[in-house]
Amino acid sequence: MKPNAHYAELKDSYLFYHIAQKISAYLAEHPGAYLYRMGIGDVSLPLCDAVIGALHEAVDDQADKERFHGYMPECGAPFLREAIAAHYRSRGVQLEDDEVFVSSGASDELGDILDLFDRDGSSLIMEPAYPAYVDANVMAGRKIIHLPSNEQNGFLPMPCEAAKADLIYICSPNNPTGAAFSRSQLKRWVDFANENGSVILFDAAYEAFIEDDICPHSIFEIPGAETCAIEICSLSKTAGFTGTRLGYTVLPKALVREGMSLNEMWVRNRTTKTNGVSYILQKGGTAVFTPEGQRQIRENLRVYKKNARTLMQALDALGIWYCGGENAPYIWLRCPGGMGSWDFFDFLLNEIQVIGTPGEGFGACGEGYFRFSTFGSPEDTQEAARRLVSLFKQDCR
Ligand code: PLP
């Protein structure tokens, strides 16, 4: 047996491991110290009542001979596909139910979807990036084209000759930068993909955080996207499903390459490689798309948004450059005083016991930047902001 040699090309996923090690070392030296954890990209609020109620009902269904469900359809329960398609239609995006595929979350889909594409093809990854994009492509042996972004372009790179690739990853709103593409910027990427025969993998995991009208929630709000894009979405951050696991992928029937329908190929893939998502979870997920579910998830999102405002006000007061926070649960800041990402991490940990994520961990162009997550508790976020302000009161630009 010959193993997949591409695994040897993977860089150690050292980011969160390294952070955990630094925290353990600090706590060993300072037993009982309380840390303000602004690093994690995981939600802290529980599932909303509408979802919990639907989950309980679904569990009871499974205890009843008449209402019991065995295997679910591989591509998703009709009731959930319909609810998601209706949600898109309510935003002006016309979708048929069988253009929606229910998944166990965006991570699974981001890896599995590569099955649809020729292994010799190239993938464009805008950096700094969610680390799974690079790793999934390395494992699949695909050629990776790195497109760095920077403060000058607001961490939103635009199409250029060097960006020509078979697959184009776009994450908007972005993890880690929190930056979100406007409609007109995304239109340029859609036109570029259509002109070059590329396919855009649009990661919409953070769409629920968009507050303005300038940035679309879905790439399918952009004319022409149906012939060049696949949207991968998740209920993890939208509705607190990180530990419950549910997502969906939108793959339009109009997306055809070399006479092959990618929608039909994905049906073939799913019916071979999965046996669907559990009935109970799909019932819980359907509750998210009811009017009551939408109202309740927004209450939770408001808490994270308030955290974002708290941190942004602190950075504004200090004159520290940042992006994100407006339409995303992440704030991406320039480390004060020209500090490196890891030096800044150590400095915050040692001086004010605040933890964030060093930007360098998301790609080389993230060096000198730092990510704060807004998923913590309001109390911790307020205290972290207060400590930041008192630490950097002096001019730190
Ligand atoms: N895409 C991005 C950009 C993410 O940040 C995350 C999780 O943090 C995911 C996808 C994965 O989401 P899921 O929990 O649905 O697997």
GROMACS .gro file of C-alpha atoms and ligand atoms in nm:
model
  413
    1MET     CA    1   0.000   0.000   0.000
    2LYS     CA    2   0.131   0.344  -0.095
    3PRO     CA    3  -0.004   0.627   0.122
    4ASN     CA    4  -0.115   0.960  -0.021
    5ALA     CA    5   0.226   1.129  -0.031
    6HIS     CA    6   0.066   1.475  -0.028
    7TYR     CA    7   0.005   1.439   0.346
    8ALA     CA    8   0.381   1.477   0.392
    9GLU     CA    9   0.353   1.824   0.232
   10LEU     CA   10   0.108   1.947   0.499
   11LYS     CA   11   0.246   2.204   0.737
   12ASP     CA   12   0.187   2.124   1.105
   13SER     CA   13  -0.143   2.275   1.210
   14TYR     CA   14   0.044   2.448   1.484
   15LEU     CA   15  -0.167   2.763   1.532
   16PHE     CA   16  -0.418   2.659   1.796
   17TYR     CA   17  -0.184   2.395   1.937
   18HIS     CA   18   0.086   2.656   1.987
   19ILE     CA   19  -0.163   2.895   2.146
   20ALA     CA   20  -0.281   2.619   2.383
   21GLN     CA   21   0.080   2.547   2.480
   22LYS     CA   22   0.150   2.912   2.556
   23ILE     CA   23  -0.165   2.934   2.767
   24SER     CA   24  -0.075   2.618   2.962
   25ALA     CA   25   0.274   2.754   3.030
   26TYR     CA   26   0.128   3.085   3.150
   27LEU     CA   27  -0.124   2.912   3.377
   28ALA     CA   28   0.146   2.685   3.520
   29GLU     CA   29   0.337   2.998   3.623
   30HIS     CA   30   0.026   3.190   3.733
   31PRO     CA   31  -0.205   2.931   3.888
   32GLY     CA   32  -0.566   3.045   3.909
   33ALA     CA   33  -0.517   3.338   3.667
   34TYR     CA   34  -0.834   3.432   3.479
   35LEU     CA   35  -0.790   3.470   3.102
   36TYR     CA   36  -1.005   3.680   2.868
   37ARG     CA   37  -1.042   3.451   2.570
   38MET     CA   38  -1.101   3.653   2.253
   39GLY     CA   39  -0.928   3.393   2.039
   40ILE     CA   40  -1.182   3.122   1.979
   41GLY     CA   41  -1.405   3.104   1.673
   42ASP     CA   42  -1.669   2.906   1.861
   43VAL     CA   43  -2.005   3.032   1.979
   44SER     CA   44  -2.078   3.070   2.350
   45LEU     CA   45  -2.459   3.103   2.351
   46PRO     CA   46  -2.689   2.799   2.345
   47LEU     CA   47  -2.929   2.696   2.069
   48CYS     CA   48  -3.245   2.906   2.061
   49ASP     CA   49  -3.578   2.779   2.202
   50ALA     CA   50  -3.736   2.724   1.860
   51VAL     CA   51  -3.454   2.485   1.765
   52ILE     CA   52  -3.454   2.309   2.102
   53GLY     CA   53  -3.832   2.258   2.080
   54ALA     CA   54  -3.804   2.112   1.729
   55LEU     CA   55  -3.519   1.882   1.836
   56HIS     CA   56  -3.723   1.749   2.129
   57GLU     CA   57  -4.025   1.686   1.906
   58ALA     CA   58  -3.806   1.504   1.656
   59VAL     CA   59  -3.663   1.283   1.930
   60ASP     CA   60  -4.020   1.192   2.030
   61ASP     CA   61  -4.099   1.113   1.665
   62GLN     CA   62  -3.817   0.862   1.668
   63ALA     CA   63  -3.979   0.689   1.968
   64ASP     CA   64  -4.310   0.645   1.787
   65LYS     CA   65  -4.369   0.362   1.540
   66GLU     CA   66  -4.590   0.579   1.314
   67ARG     CA   67  -4.363   0.884   1.312
   68PHE     CA   68  -4.025   0.711   1.320
   69HIS     CA   69  -3.773   0.790   1.040
   70GLY     CA   70  -3.501   0.559   0.917
   71TYR     CA   71  -3.246   0.667   0.654
   72MET     CA   72  -3.304   1.019   0.530
   73PRO     CA   73  -3.260   1.116   0.162
   74GLU     CA   74  -2.884   1.160   0.103
   75CYS     CA   75  -2.911   1.513  -0.034
   76GLY     CA   76  -3.135   1.634   0.247
   77ALA     CA   77  -3.489   1.605   0.382
   78PRO     CA   78  -3.741   1.769   0.147
   79PHE     CA   79  -3.878   1.980   0.435
   80LEU     CA   80  -3.536   2.135   0.506
   81ARG     CA   81  -3.435   2.180   0.140
   82GLU     CA   82  -3.766   2.356   0.084
   83ALA     CA   83  -3.720   2.578   0.393
   84ILE     CA   84  -3.371   2.683   0.282
   85ALA     CA   85  -3.477   2.748  -0.078
   86ALA     CA   86  -3.770   2.957   0.052
   87HIS     CA   87  -3.527   3.152   0.274
   88TYR     CA   88  -3.316   3.233  -0.035
   89ARG     CA   89  -3.627   3.329  -0.233
   90SER     CA   90  -3.725   3.568   0.047
   91ARG     CA   91  -3.396   3.746  -0.031
   92GLY     CA   92  -3.470   3.759  -0.402
   93VAL     CA   93  -3.258   3.455  -0.502
   94GLN     CA   94  -3.457   3.210  -0.711
   95LEU     CA   95  -3.359   2.853  -0.622
   96GLU     CA   96  -3.519   2.518  -0.677
   97ASP     CA   97  -3.529   2.287  -0.374
   98ASP     CA   98  -3.300   2.035  -0.543
   99GLU     CA   99  -3.030   2.298  -0.584
  100VAL     CA  100  -2.992   2.287  -0.203
  101PHE     CA  101  -2.795   2.003  -0.041
  102VAL     CA  102  -2.807   1.949   0.335
  103SER     CA  103  -2.470   1.876   0.496
  104SER     CA  104  -2.314   1.810   0.834
  105GLY     CA  105  -2.140   2.146   0.822
  106ALA     CA  106  -1.924   2.360   0.599
  107SER     CA  107  -1.593   2.192   0.690
  108ASP     CA  108  -1.708   1.857   0.556
  109GLU     CA  109  -1.830   2.014   0.234
  110LEU     CA  110  -1.519   2.226   0.178
  111GLY     CA  111  -1.314   1.908   0.170
  112ASP     CA  112  -1.560   1.675  -0.005
  113ILE     CA  113  -1.652   1.915  -0.286
  114LEU     CA  114  -1.303   1.878  -0.435
  115ASP     CA  115  -1.422   1.537  -0.562
  116LEU     CA  116  -1.604   1.725  -0.840
  117PHE     CA  117  -1.288   1.872  -0.991
  118ASP     CA  118  -0.994   1.744  -1.189
  119ARG     CA  119  -0.709   1.678  -0.945
  120ASP     CA  120  -0.460   1.844  -1.179
  121GLY     CA  121  -0.647   2.173  -1.155
  122SER     CA  122  -0.541   2.481  -0.961
  123SER     CA  123  -0.703   2.651  -0.661
  124LEU     CA  124  -0.678   3.019  -0.581
  125ILE     CA  125  -0.669   3.094  -0.211
  126MET     CA  126  -0.689   3.454  -0.094
  127GLU     CA  127  -0.474   3.502   0.213
  128PRO     CA  128  -0.492   3.539   0.507
  129ALA     CA  129  -0.725   3.240   0.490
  130TYR     CA  130  -0.918   2.989   0.694
  131PRO     CA  131  -0.648   2.717   0.721
  132ALA     CA  132  -0.871   2.430   0.600
  133TYR     CA  133  -0.871   2.565   0.241
  134VAL     CA  134  -0.499   2.517   0.202
  135ASP     CA  135  -0.488   2.184   0.384
  136ALA     CA  136  -0.777   2.030   0.188
  137ASN     CA  137  -0.608   2.127  -0.138
  138VAL     CA  138  -0.269   1.995  -0.028
  139MET     CA  139  -0.430   1.661   0.067
  140ALA     CA  140  -0.598   1.645  -0.273
  141GLY     CA  141  -0.266   1.718  -0.445
  142ARG     CA  142  -0.399   2.029  -0.619
  143LYS     CA  143  -0.185   2.321  -0.727
  144ILE     CA  144  -0.239   2.616  -0.492
  145ILE     CA  145  -0.210   2.976  -0.606
  146HIS     CA  146  -0.176   3.207  -0.306
  147LEU     CA  147  -0.323   3.555  -0.350
  148PRO     CA  148  -0.206   3.772  -0.061
  149SER     CA  149  -0.417   4.065   0.053
  150ASN     CA  150  -0.320   4.367   0.258
  151GLU     CA  151  -0.428   4.681   0.435
  152GLN     CA  152  -0.419   4.882   0.108
  153ASN     CA  153  -0.690   4.670  -0.051
  154GLY     CA  154  -0.876   4.636   0.281
  155PHE     CA  155  -0.788   4.264   0.277
  156LEU     CA  156  -1.024   4.225  -0.020
  157PRO     CA  157  -0.812   4.136  -0.324
  158MET     CA  158  -0.952   4.189  -0.673
  159PRO     CA  159  -0.916   3.972  -0.986
  160CYS     CA  160  -0.586   3.998  -1.172
  161GLU     CA  161  -0.385   3.791  -1.420
  162ALA     CA  162  -0.213   3.604  -1.134
  163ALA     CA  163  -0.554   3.504  -0.995
  164LYS     CA  164  -0.648   3.283  -1.289
  165ALA     CA  165  -0.730   2.940  -1.148
  166ASP     CA  166  -0.975   2.656  -1.196
  167LEU     CA  167  -1.118   2.699  -0.848
  168ILE     CA  168  -1.147   3.029  -0.663
  169TYR     CA  169  -1.211   3.032  -0.289
  170ILE     CA  170  -1.397   3.335  -0.160
  171CYS     CA  171  -1.487   3.368   0.206
  172SER     CA  172  -1.709   3.670   0.269
  173PRO     CA  173  -1.750   3.787   0.541
  174ASN     CA  174  -1.401   3.662   0.594
  175ASN     CA  175  -1.239   3.455   0.861
  176PRO     CA  176  -0.993   3.581   0.986
  177THR     CA  177  -1.009   3.940   0.857
  178GLY     CA  178  -1.381   4.013   0.902
  179ALA     CA  179  -1.370   4.199   0.569
  180ALA     CA  180  -1.671   4.149   0.338
  181PHE     CA  181  -1.696   4.198  -0.037
  182SER     CA  182  -1.949   4.450  -0.167
  183ARG     CA  183  -2.189   4.359  -0.448
  184SER     CA  184  -1.980   4.542  -0.707
  185GLN     CA  185  -1.657   4.376  -0.591
  186LEU     CA  186  -1.815   4.032  -0.599
  187LYS     CA  187  -1.958   4.105  -0.944
  188ARG     CA  188  -1.601   4.149  -1.066
  189TRP     CA  189  -1.507   3.806  -0.930
  190VAL     CA  190  -1.819   3.649  -1.085
  191ASP     CA  191  -1.743   3.804  -1.425
  192PHE     CA  192  -1.380   3.695  -1.396
  193ALA     CA  193  -1.484   3.336  -1.315
  194ASN     CA  194  -1.734   3.323  -1.602
  195GLU     CA  195  -1.479   3.465  -1.848
  196ASN     CA  196  -1.215   3.209  -1.745
  197GLY     CA  197  -1.437   2.905  -1.691
  198SER     CA  198  -1.341   2.899  -1.320
  199VAL     CA  199  -1.568   2.784  -1.040
  200ILE     CA  200  -1.601   2.997  -0.725
  201LEU     CA  201  -1.634   2.813  -0.394
  202PHE     CA  202  -1.814   3.076  -0.190
  203ASP     CA  203  -1.788   3.019   0.184
  204ALA     CA  204  -2.085   3.200   0.339
  205ALA     CA  205  -2.039   3.067   0.694
  206TYR     CA  206  -2.064   3.422   0.836
  207GLU     CA  207  -2.339   3.566   0.613
  208ALA     CA  208  -2.576   3.609   0.908
  209PHE     CA  209  -2.346   3.880   1.049
  210ILE     CA  210  -2.391   4.111   0.749
  211GLU     CA  211  -2.564   4.430   0.856
  212ASP     CA  212  -2.548   4.660   0.557
  213ASP     CA  213  -2.705   4.644   0.212
  214ILE     CA  214  -2.375   4.684   0.033
  215CYS     CA  215  -2.255   4.329   0.098
  216PRO     CA  216  -2.464   4.038  -0.029
  217HIS     CA  217  -2.548   3.746   0.199
  218SER     CA  218  -2.526   3.504  -0.092
  219ILE     CA  219  -2.315   3.505  -0.405
  220PHE     CA  220  -2.633   3.417  -0.592
  221GLU     CA  221  -2.753   3.773  -0.534
  222ILE     CA  222  -2.495   3.859  -0.803
  223PRO     CA  223  -2.613   3.818  -1.164
  224GLY     CA  224  -2.417   3.547  -1.344
  225ALA     CA  225  -2.317   3.357  -1.028
  226GLU     CA  226  -2.544   3.064  -1.114
  227THR     CA  227  -2.310   2.965  -1.397
  228CYS     CA  228  -1.988   2.983  -1.193
  229ALA     CA  229  -2.045   2.942  -0.820
  230ILE     CA  230  -2.111   2.692  -0.544
  231GLU     CA  231  -2.212   2.832  -0.206
  232ILE     CA  232  -2.114   2.649   0.111
  233CYS     CA  233  -2.296   2.759   0.422
  234SER     CA  234  -2.334   2.652   0.780
  235LEU     CA  235  -2.567   2.694   1.075
  236SER     CA  236  -2.265   2.686   1.309
  237LYS     CA  237  -2.224   3.059   1.362
  238THR     CA  238  -2.567   3.162   1.230
  239ALA     CA  239  -2.758   2.958   1.483
  240GLY     CA  240  -2.506   2.812   1.728
  241PHE     CA  241  -2.478   2.467   1.564
  242THR     CA  242  -2.099   2.429   1.605
  243GLY     CA  243  -2.146   2.126   1.831
  244THR     CA  244  -2.476   2.015   1.678
  245ARG     CA  245  -2.349   2.008   1.315
  246LEU     CA  246  -2.564   2.119   1.023
  247GLY     CA  247  -2.497   2.310   0.704
  248TYR     CA  248  -2.602   2.333   0.342
  249THR     CA  249  -2.454   2.376   0.000
  250VAL     CA  250  -2.620   2.550  -0.293
  251LEU     CA  251  -2.522   2.409  -0.630
  252PRO     CA  252  -2.720   2.554  -0.921
  253LYS     CA  253  -2.831   2.338  -1.212
  254ALA     CA  254  -2.695   2.605  -1.448
  255LEU     CA  255  -2.339   2.523  -1.336
  256VAL     CA  256  -2.210   2.306  -1.619
  257ARG     CA  257  -1.850   2.239  -1.724
  258GLU     CA  258  -1.754   2.045  -2.039
  259GLY     CA  259  -2.113   1.927  -2.075
  260MET     CA  260  -2.128   1.788  -1.721
  261SER     CA  261  -2.379   1.919  -1.467
  262LEU     CA  262  -2.206   1.975  -1.135
  263ASN     CA  263  -2.544   1.951  -0.962
  264GLU     CA  264  -2.600   1.602  -1.105
  265MET     CA  265  -2.243   1.504  -1.020
  266TRP     CA  266  -2.294   1.618  -0.660
  267VAL     CA  267  -2.616   1.415  -0.634
  268ARG     CA  268  -2.417   1.113  -0.755
  269ASN     CA  269  -2.140   1.192  -0.505
  270ARG     CA  270  -2.372   1.235  -0.207
  271THR     CA  271  -2.577   0.925  -0.284
  272THR     CA  272  -2.251   0.729  -0.289
  273LYS     CA  273  -2.056   0.886  -0.004
  274THR     CA  274  -2.318   0.977   0.256
  275ASN     CA  275  -2.637   0.841   0.400
  276GLY     CA  276  -2.772   1.183   0.480
  277VAL     CA  277  -2.792   1.392   0.796
  278SER     CA  278  -3.003   1.269   1.089
  279TYR     CA  279  -3.376   1.338   1.086
  280ILE     CA  280  -3.353   1.495   1.432
  281LEU     CA  281  -3.091   1.752   1.329
  282GLN     CA  282  -3.272   1.840   1.010
  283LYS     CA  283  -3.590   1.905   1.209
  284GLY     CA  284  -3.390   2.128   1.445
  285GLY     CA  285  -3.234   2.307   1.149
  286THR     CA  286  -3.571   2.366   0.984
  287ALA     CA  287  -3.680   2.562   1.292
  288VAL     CA  288  -3.403   2.814   1.220
  289PHE     CA  289  -3.587   2.917   0.900
  290THR     CA  290  -3.925   2.981   1.070
  291PRO     CA  291  -4.013   3.343   1.155
  292GLU     CA  292  -3.977   3.265   1.527
  293GLY     CA  293  -3.644   3.087   1.469
  294GLN     CA  294  -3.513   3.383   1.270
  295ARG     CA  295  -3.619   3.624   1.544
  296GLN     CA  296  -3.451   3.415   1.814
  297ILE     CA  297  -3.121   3.357   1.633
  298ARG     CA  298  -3.099   3.733   1.575
  299GLU     CA  299  -3.119   3.788   1.952
  300ASN     CA  300  -2.804   3.578   1.995
  301LEU     CA  301  -2.630   3.744   1.701
  302ARG     CA  302  -2.703   4.082   1.860
  303VAL     CA  303  -2.497   3.980   2.165
  304TYR     CA  304  -2.194   3.900   1.947
  305LYS     CA  305  -2.247   4.222   1.751
  306LYS     CA  306  -2.247   4.420   2.073
  307ASN     CA  307  -1.917   4.253   2.166
  308ALA     CA  308  -1.780   4.363   1.830
  309ARG     CA  309  -1.883   4.723   1.898
  310THR     CA  310  -1.720   4.710   2.242
  311LEU     CA  311  -1.388   4.601   2.093
  312MET     CA  312  -1.412   4.840   1.798
  313GLN     CA  313  -1.473   5.134   2.032
  314ALA     CA  314  -1.160   5.041   2.227
  315LEU     CA  315  -0.952   5.019   1.907
  316ASP     CA  316  -1.098   5.348   1.779
  317ALA     CA  317  -1.010   5.516   2.107
  318LEU     CA  318  -0.654   5.389   2.072
  319GLY     CA  319  -0.621   5.477   1.704
  320ILE     CA  320  -0.530   5.119   1.614
  321TRP     CA  321  -0.599   5.023   1.252
  322TYR     CA  322  -0.846   4.737   1.207
  323CYS     CA  323  -1.101   4.594   0.966
  324GLY     CA  324  -1.398   4.364   1.020
  325GLY     CA  325  -1.636   4.376   1.314
  326GLU     CA  326  -1.913   4.549   1.115
  327ASN     CA  327  -2.035   4.255   0.911
  328ALA     CA  328  -1.843   3.977   1.081
  329PRO     CA  329  -1.770   3.828   1.423
  330TYR     CA  330  -1.396   3.890   1.376
  331ILE     CA  331  -1.184   4.201   1.412
  332TRP     CA  332  -0.848   4.207   1.237
  333LEU     CA  333  -0.607   4.463   1.372
  334ARG     CA  334  -0.257   4.583   1.302
  335CYS     CA  335  -0.034   4.499   1.599
  336PRO     CA  336   0.062   4.827   1.765
  337GLY     CA  337   0.419   4.951   1.755
  338GLY     CA  338   0.511   4.728   1.461
  339MET     CA  339   0.503   4.422   1.685
  340GLY     CA  340   0.499   4.075   1.528
  341SER     CA  341   0.182   3.865   1.567
  342TRP     CA  342   0.329   3.622   1.819
  343ASP     CA  343   0.507   3.895   2.016
  344PHE     CA  344   0.176   4.075   2.042
  345PHE     CA  345   0.010   3.753   2.156
  346ASP     CA  346   0.268   3.712   2.435
  347PHE     CA  347   0.244   4.079   2.528
  348LEU     CA  348  -0.135   4.070   2.571
  349LEU     CA  349  -0.124   3.742   2.760
  350ASN     CA  350   0.146   3.855   3.000
  351GLU     CA  351   0.032   4.215   3.053
  352ILE     CA  352  -0.348   4.196   3.054
  353GLN     CA  353  -0.435   3.824   3.029
  354VAL     CA  354  -0.621   3.878   2.699
  355ILE     CA  355  -0.598   3.610   2.434
  356GLY     CA  356  -0.640   3.658   2.061
  357THR     CA  357  -0.511   3.478   1.752
  358PRO     CA  358  -0.184   3.575   1.581
  359GLY     CA  359  -0.248   3.670   1.218
  360GLU     CA  360   0.061   3.488   1.098
  361GLY     CA  361  -0.123   3.161   1.160
  362PHE     CA  362  -0.354   3.239   0.865
  363GLY     CA  363  -0.077   3.285   0.608
  364ALA     CA  364   0.248   3.478   0.578
  365CYS     CA  365   0.073   3.807   0.490
  366GLY     CA  366  -0.103   3.791   0.828
  367GLU     CA  367   0.226   3.860   1.007
  368GLY     CA  368   0.199   4.184   1.205
  369TYR     CA  369  -0.181   4.143   1.243
  370PHE     CA  370  -0.401   3.990   1.505
  371ARG     CA  371  -0.756   3.851   1.520
  372PHE     CA  372  -1.009   3.908   1.795
  373SER     CA  373  -1.321   3.697   1.800
  374THR     CA  374  -1.645   3.844   1.931
  375PHE     CA  375  -1.798   3.514   2.042
  376GLY     CA  376  -1.698   3.552   2.409
  377SER     CA  377  -1.923   3.666   2.692
  378PRO     CA  378  -2.013   4.038   2.704
  379GLU     CA  379  -1.857   4.066   3.052
  380ASP     CA  380  -1.523   3.923   2.937
  381THR     CA  381  -1.528   4.130   2.619
  382GLN     CA  382  -1.591   4.452   2.814
  383GLU     CA  383  -1.313   4.376   3.059
  384ALA     CA  384  -1.075   4.282   2.776
  385ALA     CA  385  -1.156   4.611   2.601
  386ARG     CA  386  -1.102   4.807   2.922
  387ARG     CA  387  -0.766   4.639   2.979
  388LEU     CA  388  -0.661   4.705   2.620
  389VAL     CA  389  -0.740   5.074   2.652
  390SER     CA  390  -0.551   5.115   2.977
  391LEU     CA  391  -0.252   4.921   2.841
  392PHE     CA  392  -0.223   5.125   2.522
  393LYS     CA  393  -0.348   5.464   2.643
  394GLN     CA  394  -0.023   5.615   2.528
  395ASP     CA  395   0.007   5.677   2.154
  396CYS     CA  396   0.053   5.336   1.997
  397ARG     CA  397   0.007   5.402   1.627
  398PLP     N1  398  -1.567   2.823   0.693
  398PLP     C1  399  -1.514   2.915   0.772
  398PLP     C2  400  -1.459   3.039   0.709
  398PLP     C3  401  -1.506   2.897   0.909
  398PLP     O1  402  -1.451   2.990   0.987
  398PLP     C4  403  -1.558   2.778   0.965
  398PLP     C5  404  -1.552   2.751   1.109
  398PLP     O2  405  -1.496   2.821   1.189
  398PLP     C6  406  -1.612   2.683   0.879
  398PLP     C7  407  -1.615   2.709   0.745
  398PLP     C8  408  -1.661   2.553   0.931
  398PLP     O3  409  -1.792   2.557   0.968
  398PLP     P1  410  -1.867   2.427   1.019
  398PLP     O4  411  -1.877   2.439   1.167
  398PLP     O5  412  -2.001   2.433   0.953
  398PLP     O6  413  -1.791   2.306   0.978
   0.00000   0.00000   0.00000
